[in-house]
XYZ file of C-alpha atoms in Angstrom:
98
model
C 83.852 98.792 135.901
C 80.332 98.481 134.548
C 79.077 101.553 132.748
C 75.653 101.375 131.129
C 76.010 104.494 128.985
C 78.952 106.558 127.751
C 80.520 109.114 130.078
C 82.465 112.178 128.959
C 86.186 112.743 128.671
C 87.330 115.262 131.311
C 89.731 116.888 128.831
C 87.535 117.337 125.737
C 83.984 116.595 126.999
C 83.343 114.112 124.169
C 81.543 110.837 124.971
C 83.729 107.867 125.945
C 83.077 104.315 127.086
C 85.226 102.746 129.801
C 86.271 99.144 129.184
C 88.369 96.666 131.141
C 91.269 95.095 129.243
C 92.429 91.494 129.498
C 95.166 92.721 131.854
C 92.527 94.242 134.168
C 93.299 97.855 133.290
C 90.716 100.448 132.328
C 90.735 101.792 128.769
C 88.584 104.609 127.419
C 87.325 104.018 123.876
C 85.129 106.048 121.575
C 81.573 104.749 122.047
C 80.830 104.300 118.337
C 82.349 101.336 116.469
C 84.966 102.258 113.852
C 86.332 99.886 111.202
C 89.692 101.692 111.454
C 89.882 100.937 115.190
C 92.389 98.551 116.740
C 90.506 97.540 119.918
C 87.888 94.775 120.058
C 85.041 95.703 122.446
C 82.213 93.516 123.761
C 79.934 93.101 126.761
C 80.506 90.085 128.969
C 77.811 88.061 130.731
C 77.626 90.528 133.631
C 77.078 93.511 131.323
C 80.597 94.913 131.807
C 82.397 96.361 128.768
C 85.579 94.417 127.957
C 88.327 95.109 125.423
C 91.337 93.436 123.873
C 93.736 93.881 120.996
C 92.890 91.488 118.122
C 95.834 89.601 116.638
C 96.341 87.211 113.744
C 96.215 84.316 116.231
C 93.024 85.657 117.887
C 91.121 87.672 115.253
C 87.924 89.628 115.806
C 85.034 87.434 117.003
C 81.453 87.838 115.772
C 80.280 89.430 119.052
C 83.113 92.003 119.128
C 83.180 95.392 117.411
C 86.248 97.460 116.569
C 86.598 100.785 118.376
C 89.334 103.408 118.569
C 90.985 104.124 121.914
C 89.932 107.625 122.937
C 93.522 108.713 123.547
C 94.064 108.428 119.777
C 91.128 110.695 118.890
C 90.960 113.124 121.846
C 91.311 116.717 120.585
C 92.978 117.688 123.877
C 95.844 115.286 123.108
C 96.182 116.598 119.566
C 96.906 120.142 120.738
C 100.259 119.353 122.375
C 103.221 120.894 120.609
C 105.788 118.456 119.242
C 108.968 118.124 121.294
C 112.461 118.208 119.835
C 114.108 114.841 119.105
C 115.441 113.133 122.226
C 113.140 115.033 124.632
C 110.452 113.180 126.602
C 107.340 114.796 128.043
C 107.337 113.539 131.639
C 103.621 114.200 132.140
C 102.892 111.443 129.583
C 104.572 108.895 131.871
C 103.227 110.016 135.256
C 100.166 108.434 136.818
C 97.212 110.572 137.729
C 97.067 110.423 141.540
C 93.603 111.909 142.032
């Protein structure tokens, strides 16, 4: 998915950038680099935004910047009430079928 400029999160309306992971999945990240992030983001030769998780074996390259996944910073996700121990929120595990 090639996105030239950030889009907005449908839940919180904050800017996000869609990337494609090494596994071919789409991941929304905050568009501004963050040194506390855990996702390396770069543009490939076609202009598509790519992402991966840096490791000790494959550290951050010079052309990559650290970003935070949007799910970690989205205010809409922060407003969920904590569940009691041993209870799983099923909506977290369901796929969006739209």
